[in-house]
Tab-separated table of C-alpha atoms in Angstrom:
chain	number	residue	atom	x	y	z
S	146	MET	CA	37.726	-4.538	51.524
S	147	LYS	CA	35.004	-2.228	50.405
S	148	HIS	CA	31.595	-3.654	49.578
S	149	THR	CA	29.589	-2.222	46.688
S	150	PRO	CA	26.170	-1.060	47.916
S	151	LEU	CA	23.295	-3.321	46.863
S	152	LYS	CA	21.456	-0.361	45.266
S	153	ILE	CA	24.367	0.241	42.880
S	154	ILE	CA	24.547	-3.442	41.962
S	155	LEU	CA	20.836	-3.567	41.151
S	156	LYS	CA	21.116	-0.403	39.095
S	157	SER	CA	24.005	-1.881	37.108
S	158	ILE	CA	22.005	-5.042	36.403
S	159	LEU	CA	19.035	-2.984	35.241
S	160	LEU	CA	21.192	-0.837	32.957
S	161	ALA	CA	22.795	-3.938	31.497
S	162	ALA	CA	19.383	-5.449	30.815
S	163	LEU	CA	18.236	-2.268	29.144
S	164	SER	CA	21.419	-2.168	27.106
S	165	VAL	CA	20.861	-5.717	25.844
S	166	THR	CA	17.226	-4.987	25.040
S	167	GLY	CA	18.162	-1.774	23.291
S	168	GLY	CA	20.882	-3.501	21.350
S	169	TYR	CA	18.451	-6.181	20.224
S	170	SER	CA	15.991	-3.511	19.109
S	171	GLN	CA	18.714	-1.653	17.257
S	172	ALA	CA	19.810	-4.876	15.591
S	173	GLN	CA	16.254	-5.527	14.432
S	174	ASP	CA	16.006	-1.966	13.159
S	175	PHE	CA	19.315	-2.271	11.318
S	176	SER	CA	18.203	-5.531	9.705
S	177	SER	CA	14.919	-3.940	8.594
S	178	MET	CA	16.789	-0.942	7.221
S	179	THR	CA	19.125	-3.246	5.282
S	180	ARG	CA	16.246	-5.148	3.672
S	181	ALA	CA	14.449	-1.877	2.851
S	182	ASN	CA	17.611	-0.566	1.181
S	183	GLN	CA	17.945	-3.706	-0.906
S	184	GLU	CA	14.358	-3.429	-2.143
S	185	TYR	CA	14.835	0.323	-2.686
S	186	LYS	CA	17.819	-0.282	-4.975
S	187	SER	CA	15.886	-2.741	-7.096
S	188	LEU	CA	12.969	-0.294	-7.466
S	189	LEU	CA	15.022	2.902	-7.834
S	190	PRO	CA	14.864	3.056	-11.665
S	191	SER	CA	11.050	3.152	-11.463
S	192	PHE	CA	10.986	6.105	-9.026
S	193	THR	CA	10.441	8.663	-11.787
S	194	LYS	CA	7.139	10.001	-10.444
S	195	SER	CA	5.819	10.858	-7.009
S	196	GLY	CA	3.524	8.239	-5.525
S	197	VAL	CA	3.384	4.908	-3.720
S	198	TYR	CA	5.306	1.832	-4.872
S	199	PHE	CA	4.849	-1.696	-3.537
S	200	SER	CA	7.579	-4.328	-3.219
S	201	ASN	CA	7.799	-7.696	-1.476
S	202	GLY	CA	7.975	-6.561	2.132
S	203	TYR	CA	7.796	-2.771	1.918
S	204	VAL	CA	5.694	0.078	0.647
S	205	PHE	CA	7.663	3.079	-0.607
S	206	GLY	CA	6.361	6.643	-0.473
S	207	VAL	CA	8.203	8.657	-3.088
S	208	TYR	CA	8.316	12.408	-3.628
S	209	VAL	CA	10.271	13.568	-6.684
S	210	LYS	CA	10.558	16.955	-8.369
S	211	PRO	CA	13.105	18.948	-10.416
S	212	TYR	CA	16.005	19.918	-8.185
S	213	GLU	CA	16.413	23.574	-7.230
S	214	SER	CA	19.094	24.418	-4.718
S	215	SER	CA	17.158	27.490	-3.556
S	216	SER	CA	14.157	25.382	-2.495
S	217	ARG	CA	16.013	22.441	-0.924
S	218	SER	CA	15.135	23.395	2.658
S	219	GLN	CA	11.477	23.803	1.742
S	220	ASP	CA	11.510	20.489	-0.145
S	221	LEU	CA	12.896	18.673	2.907
S	222	LEU	CA	10.046	20.051	5.014
S	223	GLU	CA	7.356	19.421	2.421
S	224	ALA	CA	8.364	15.911	1.359
S	225	PRO	CA	7.131	13.966	4.451
S	226	LEU	CA	3.723	15.672	4.234
S	227	ARG	CA	3.409	14.910	0.529
S	228	VAL	CA	4.331	11.277	1.111
S	229	SER	CA	1.735	10.960	3.891
S	230	GLN	CA	-0.860	12.308	1.424
S	231	TYR	CA	0.247	9.740	-1.180
S	232	PHE	CA	-0.213	6.955	1.378
S	233	MET	CA	-3.722	8.257	2.122
S	234	ALA	CA	-4.604	8.444	-1.583
S	235	SER	CA	-3.272	4.923	-2.151
S	236	CYS	CA	-5.261	3.590	0.805
S	237	SER	CA	-8.422	5.364	-0.392
S	238	LYS	CA	-8.037	3.814	-3.829
S	239	GLN	CA	-7.638	0.340	-2.341
S	240	LEU	CA	-10.873	0.800	-0.381
S	241	GLU	CA	-12.780	2.813	-2.996
S	242	GLY	CA	-15.714	0.415	-3.006
S	243	GLU	CA	-16.455	1.376	0.599
S	244	PHE	CA	-17.199	5.033	-0.207
S	245	SER	CA	-20.002	6.988	-1.853
S	246	SER	CA	-19.517	9.306	-4.825
S	247	LYS	CA	-19.632	12.294	-2.474
S	248	ASP	CA	-17.010	10.680	-0.238
S	249	HIS	CA	-14.817	10.455	-3.335
S	250	ASP	CA	-15.478	14.154	-4.017
S	251	VAL	CA	-14.072	14.914	-0.564
S	252	LEU	CA	-11.072	12.622	-0.984
S	253	SER	CA	-10.190	13.975	-4.431
S	254	THR	CA	-10.505	17.608	-3.350
S	255	VAL	CA	-9.117	17.608	0.198
S	256	PRO	CA	-6.305	15.046	0.454
S	257	GLY	CA	-5.851	13.589	3.896
S	258	SER	CA	-2.661	12.316	5.480
S	259	LEU	CA	-1.745	8.810	6.548
S	260	ARG	CA	1.388	9.265	8.624
S	261	LEU	CA	3.344	6.028	8.932
S	262	SER	CA	6.603	5.231	10.699
S	263	GLY	CA	9.356	3.805	8.565
S	264	HIS	CA	12.869	4.316	7.216
S	265	GLU	CA	13.896	7.464	5.382
S	266	ILE	CA	15.923	5.738	2.691
S	267	PHE	CA	16.907	8.825	0.742
S	268	LYS	CA	16.379	12.583	0.855
S	269	GLY	CA	18.333	14.942	-1.303
S	270	LYS	CA	19.632	15.439	-4.809
S	271	LYS	CA	19.550	12.480	-7.188
S	272	GLY	CA	20.714	13.455	-10.660
S	273	ASP	CA	18.631	16.446	-11.747
S	274	SER	CA	15.876	15.706	-9.239
S	275	PHE	CA	15.103	16.142	-5.590
S	276	LEU	CA	14.169	12.710	-4.253
S	277	TYR	CA	12.620	11.692	-0.944
S	278	VAL	CA	11.883	8.021	-0.204
S	279	LEU	CA	10.201	6.614	2.896
S	280	ALA	CA	10.086	2.821	3.275
S	281	VAL	CA	7.264	1.412	5.409
S	282	LYS	CA	6.812	-2.239	6.239
S	283	LYS	CA	3.921	-3.663	4.247
S	284	THR	CA	2.373	-5.042	7.444
S	285	THR	CA	2.455	-1.546	8.993
S	286	TYR	CA	0.768	-0.075	5.928
S	287	GLN	CA	-1.916	-2.769	5.861
S	288	LYS	CA	-2.735	-2.345	9.565
S	289	SER	CA	-3.061	1.430	9.139
S	290	CYS	CA	-5.031	1.375	5.878
S	291	GLN	CA	-8.508	0.925	7.344
S	292	LYS	CA	-11.774	2.484	6.205
S	293	GLY	CA	-12.283	3.915	9.690
S	294	VAL	CA	-9.212	6.093	9.166
S	295	ILE	CA	-10.615	7.388	5.871
S	296	PHE	CA	-14.058	8.034	7.348
S	297	GLU	CA	-12.457	9.948	10.208
S	298	HIS	CA	-10.794	12.240	7.674
S	299	ILE	CA	-14.031	12.674	5.693
S	300	ASN	CA	-15.985	13.565	8.844
S	301	SER	CA	-13.311	16.073	9.828
S	302	VAL	CA	-13.535	17.752	6.408
S	303	LYS	CA	-17.345	17.938	6.658
S	304	ASP	CA	-17.059	19.741	10.001
S	305	GLU	CA	-14.548	22.189	8.538
S	306	VAL	CA	-16.770	22.875	5.514
S	307	LEU	CA	-19.734	23.690	7.750
S	308	SER	CA	-17.665	25.999	9.960
S	309	SER	CA	-15.611	27.724	7.226
S	310	PRO	CA	-17.163	27.015	3.807
S	311	GLN	CA	-15.259	29.885	2.185
S	312	ASN	CA	-12.105	27.740	2.437
S	313	PHE	CA	-13.580	24.989	0.257
S	314	PRO	CA	-14.862	26.542	-2.997
S	315	ARG	CA	-14.024	23.498	-5.150
S	316	LEU	CA	-15.566	20.979	-2.788
S	317	THR	CA	-18.763	22.969	-2.181
S	318	GLU	CA	-19.145	23.283	-5.947
S	319	LYS	CA	-18.775	19.525	-6.392
S	320	LEU	CA	-21.348	18.916	-3.659
S	321	GLY	CA	-23.789	21.423	-5.194
S	322	VAL	CA	-23.649	23.866	-2.257
S	323	SER	CA	-21.531	26.691	-3.695
S	324	GLU	CA	-23.982	29.184	-2.218
S	325	ILE	CA	-22.664	28.729	1.325
S	326	SER	CA	-19.077	29.184	0.129
S	327	LEU	CA	-19.873	32.498	-1.573
S	328	LEU	CA	-21.962	33.777	1.329
S	329	ALA	CA	-19.195	32.913	3.777
S	330	SER	CA	-16.624	34.629	1.536
S	331	LEU	CA	-18.698	37.814	1.527
S	332	LYS	CA	-19.218	37.639	5.284
S	333	ALA	CA	-15.508	37.115	5.981
S	334	ASP	CA	-14.161	39.741	3.548
S	335	PRO	CA	-13.151	42.938	5.405
S	336	SER	CA	-12.011	44.703	2.236
S	337	LEU	CA	-15.484	45.332	0.826
S	338	SER	CA	-17.474	48.512	1.318
S	339	PRO	CA	-21.214	48.304	2.018
S	340	ASN	CA	-23.265	47.849	-1.157
S	341	VAL	CA	-26.571	49.009	0.307
S	342	GLU	CA	-27.555	52.005	2.425
S	343	THR	CA	-30.813	53.457	3.622
S	344	PRO	CA	-32.141	56.434	1.638
S	345	THR	CA	-31.693	58.620	4.732
S	346	ALA	CA	-27.958	57.938	4.646
S	347	ASN	CA	-27.811	58.924	0.988
S	348	PRO	CA	-28.498	62.587	0.131
S	349	PHE	CA	-29.683	61.610	-3.363
S	350	GLY	CA	-32.469	59.465	-1.918
S	351	GLN	CA	-31.531	56.405	-3.959
S	352	ILE	CA	-30.222	53.007	-3.018
S	353	TYR	CA	-26.449	53.053	-2.931
S	354	ARG	CA	-24.486	51.350	-5.744
S	355	ALA	CA	-20.958	50.538	-4.735
S	356	PRO	CA	-17.990	51.392	-6.956
S	357	VAL	CA	-16.329	48.456	-8.721
S	358	PRO	CA	-13.706	46.912	-6.408
S	359	GLN	CA	-10.164	46.857	-7.724
S	360	ASN	CA	-10.407	43.066	-7.978
S	361	GLU	CA	-14.026	42.268	-8.718
S	362	LYS	CA	-15.304	39.300	-6.706
S	363	THR	CA	-18.140	37.063	-7.798
S	364	TYR	CA	-19.963	37.343	-4.485
S	365	TYR	CA	-19.962	41.157	-4.449
S	366	CYS	CA	-23.138	42.692	-5.848
S	367	LEU	CA	-22.537	45.706	-8.050
S	368	SER	CA	-25.753	45.397	-10.025
S	369	GLY	CA	-28.582	42.950	-10.466
S	370	GLU	CA	-27.319	41.695	-13.821
S	371	GLN	CA	-23.750	41.275	-12.599
S	372	ILE	CA	-24.681	39.202	-9.555
S	373	LYS	CA	-27.127	37.094	-11.568
S	374	ARG	CA	-24.413	36.211	-14.082
S	375	ALA	CA	-21.987	35.390	-11.292
S	376	LEU	CA	-24.435	33.171	-9.412
S	377	THR	CA	-25.754	31.443	-12.524
S	378	GLY	CA	-22.171	30.640	-13.521
S	379	ARG	CA	-21.760	28.871	-10.169
S	380	LYS	CA	-25.115	27.071	-10.563
S	381	ILE	CA	-26.640	29.027	-7.694
S	382	LYS	CA	-30.354	29.720	-7.846
S	383	THR	CA	-31.486	33.278	-8.587
S	384	SER	CA	-35.001	34.663	-8.335
S	385	GLU	CA	-37.175	37.568	-9.395
S	386	VAL	CA	-38.843	39.081	-6.339
S	387	SER	CA	-40.455	42.506	-6.531
S	388	TYR	CA	-40.621	44.905	-3.573
S	389	ARG	CA	-41.754	48.509	-3.322
S	390	THR	CA	-39.531	49.488	-0.403
S	391	PRO	CA	-35.873	50.519	-0.918
S	392	ILE	CA	-33.957	48.140	1.375
S	393	LEU	CA	-35.883	45.046	0.340
S	394	SER	CA	-35.662	46.109	-3.317
S	395	ARG	CA	-31.883	46.281	-3.061
S	396	VAL	CA	-31.791	42.935	-1.222
S	397	SER	CA	-33.798	41.414	-4.062
S	398	GLU	CA	-31.651	43.043	-6.737
S	399	CYS	CA	-28.513	41.638	-5.077
S	400	GLN	CA	-30.098	38.200	-4.573
S	401	GLY	CA	-29.477	38.576	-0.829
S	402	PHE	CA	-25.694	39.089	-1.232
S	403	VAL	CA	-25.643	42.393	0.607
S	404	LYS	CA	-23.365	44.211	2.996
S	405	PHE	CA	-24.965	46.925	5.102
S	406	SER	CA	-23.360	50.135	6.294
S	407	PRO	CA	-22.422	50.257	10.010
S	408	ALA	CA	-24.500	53.458	10.112
S	409	GLN	CA	-27.549	51.244	9.757
S	410	ASN	CA	-27.084	49.741	13.218
S	411	SER	CA	-30.170	51.090	14.948
S	412	PRO	CA	-32.328	50.305	17.973
S	413	GLU	CA	-34.725	47.402	17.744
S	414	ALA	CA	-37.518	47.912	15.251
S	415	PRO	CA	-40.809	48.761	17.047
S	416	GLN	CA	-42.627	46.022	15.089
S	417	LEU	CA	-40.635	43.166	16.652
S	418	PRO	CA	-42.477	42.819	20.003
S	419	ILE	CA	-45.800	42.475	18.159
S	420	VAL	CA	-44.281	40.013	15.681
S	421	ARG	CA	-42.895	37.818	18.481
S	422	GLN	CA	-46.314	37.704	20.102
S	423	LEU	CA	-48.030	36.741	16.850
S	424	PHE	CA	-45.399	34.063	16.199
S	425	GLN	CA	-46.033	32.513	19.612
S	426	GLN	CA	-49.733	32.477	18.926
S	427	GLY	CA	-49.159	31.054	15.440
S	428	ARG	CA	-51.643	33.312	13.719
S	429	ASP	CA	-52.097	36.128	11.201
S	430	LEU	CA	-49.141	35.319	8.941
S	431	PRO	CA	-49.905	38.100	6.401
S	432	THR	CA	-49.730	40.681	9.197
S	433	VAL	CA	-46.490	39.168	10.476
S	434	ILE	CA	-44.905	39.432	7.006
S	435	PHE	CA	-46.145	43.028	6.582
S	436	LEU	CA	-44.654	44.053	9.950
S	437	LEU	CA	-41.346	42.275	9.333
S	438	GLU	CA	-40.921	43.859	5.906
S	439	ALA	CA	-41.399	47.221	7.587
S	440	ALA	CA	-38.886	46.265	10.287
S	441	ALA	CA	-36.316	45.359	7.642
S	442	GLU	CA	-36.415	48.928	6.335
S	443	VAL	CA	-35.613	50.519	9.707
S	444	ASN	CA	-33.434	47.824	11.300
S	445	PRO	CA	-31.779	45.858	8.446
S	446	THR	CA	-28.677	44.838	10.410
S	447	ASN	CA	-30.714	42.924	12.992
S	448	PRO	CA	-30.414	39.179	12.214
S	449	GLU	CA	-33.625	38.422	14.139
S	450	VAL	CA	-35.628	40.406	11.578
S	451	TRP	CA	-34.320	38.246	8.750
S	452	GLU	CA	-34.619	35.001	10.733
S	453	LEU	CA	-38.291	35.678	11.451
S	454	LEU	CA	-38.889	36.911	7.918
S	455	GLU	CA	-37.364	33.713	6.493
S	456	ALA	CA	-39.638	31.614	8.723
S	457	ALA	CA	-42.726	33.676	7.854
S	458	TYR	CA	-42.100	33.499	4.108
S	459	ARG	CA	-41.437	29.770	4.366
S	460	GLY	CA	-44.687	29.306	6.288
S	461	ALA	CA	-46.548	31.211	3.579
S	462	GLY	CA	-44.985	29.106	0.833
S	463	LYS	CA	-42.980	32.053	-0.553
S	464	MET	CA	-39.753	30.131	-1.012
S	465	ASP	CA	-37.896	32.646	-3.202
S	466	GLU	CA	-38.483	35.382	-0.636
S	467	ALA	CA	-37.539	32.992	2.178
S	468	ARG	CA	-34.271	32.174	0.483
S	469	LEU	CA	-33.321	35.836	0.080
S	470	SER	CA	-34.090	36.457	3.761
S	471	GLY	CA	-32.106	33.371	4.775
S	472	ARG	CA	-29.050	34.699	2.955
S	473	VAL	CA	-29.273	38.063	4.715
S	474	TRP	CA	-29.884	36.294	8.034
S	475	TYR	CA	-26.633	34.366	7.521
S	476	LEU	CA	-24.695	37.505	6.581
S	477	THR	CA	-25.922	39.593	9.538
S	478	SER	CA	-25.746	36.928	12.246
S	479	SER	CA	-22.853	36.536	14.658
S	480	LYS	CA	-23.851	32.857	14.997
S	481	PRO	CA	-24.812	31.852	11.449
S	482	GLU	CA	-25.000	28.072	11.983
S	483	GLU	CA	-28.807	27.974	12.160
S	484	ALA	CA	-29.126	30.174	9.082
S	485	MET	CA	-26.826	27.822	7.192
S	486	LYS	CA	-29.009	24.846	8.137
S	487	LYS	CA	-32.019	26.585	6.591
S	488	ILE	CA	-30.107	27.531	3.453
S	489	LEU	CA	-28.883	23.966	3.012
S	490	SER	CA	-32.435	22.653	3.321
S	491	TYR	CA	-33.621	24.249	0.051
S	492	SER	CA	-34.420	21.656	-2.590
S	493	ASP	CA	-31.452	22.309	-4.895
S	494	MET	CA	-28.958	22.012	-2.016
S	495	LYS	CA	-30.659	19.483	0.244
S	496	ASN	CA	-28.730	16.519	-1.101
S	497	GLY	CA	-25.327	18.101	-0.500
S	498	GLY	CA	-26.488	19.675	2.759
S	499	ASP	CA	-27.706	16.352	4.156
S	500	TYR	CA	-24.387	14.774	3.211
S	501	LEU	CA	-22.378	17.423	5.067
S	502	ARG	CA	-24.446	17.064	8.222
S	503	GLU	CA	-24.390	13.261	8.260
S	504	LYS	CA	-21.395	11.593	9.844
S	505	ASP	CA	-20.022	8.407	8.341
S	506	GLU	CA	-19.843	5.573	10.827
S	507	ILE	CA	-16.261	4.933	11.876
S	508	ARG	CA	-15.744	1.201	12.327
């Protein structure tokens, strides 16, 4: 008589235990699915619009749209994401008293996602519509719908706005900081030709005026009047600053929204060593400004020139000039974060700028 090895016996017992446990779990899941289906059938006539519907024990995320056979595959991929956004919007509305008006600007402009596990009750064609329904236990929804989750999303959006403001034109406009969105769009746009050159690069001895792009963009300066209209329409401050030198005159005309020619990359301006020394000593601000304005004419692509010029103008109380220099500093810098901080500190943008830099406490 052969004896079964003890190891095999123990393994069989373990597998049997797992099978029983798994069967119990599957039975629970089946029971939950059955109840969700019953509640789904009673609510089905009301599923005429996308959104979130509440029943006794379940919360239903519903995505509905006119059925098109050609887009069915795309609809199946898109539906779970849309439903997760509906859950987030529903949760945000339930907790709306916890958030500031600017928080609501973020939530209404950049929808977050609240991904919940549940039962996919239906996905496919229903009459003339494509219908997707996800049933989530009400207890699961309530545990997940916490203000900390919403604040986490808001903080994430703030970080993204500060790193890539050109991707959030609607939100930056709502927050009153459209300027950083337009500057970032100009900085990131490879399709634009330079709109300012030094007189030495132009045989006619005049500041270069770029031809009209095929698709005119609001942040691209063609003329002083054009850029003023564009900026004023976006509620961005413009100024009247007069210079006698060509580069600074063009910078002023374009309200700082300039793109220099690569030919203007030149060695460090000879004025900079003296300027650095005077800055360290904290003296003779008029001389510093005079030297930096001269440096801007010979080395306009150097972000340090514009950074120091912004600081010098600010120190002298010349805020319009400082703002123009801050814009050029941002556009010429390979690390524009510090320039953005300065731009966001100007009085008309300080409120929105402070909001973006502050992080909501996640509790």
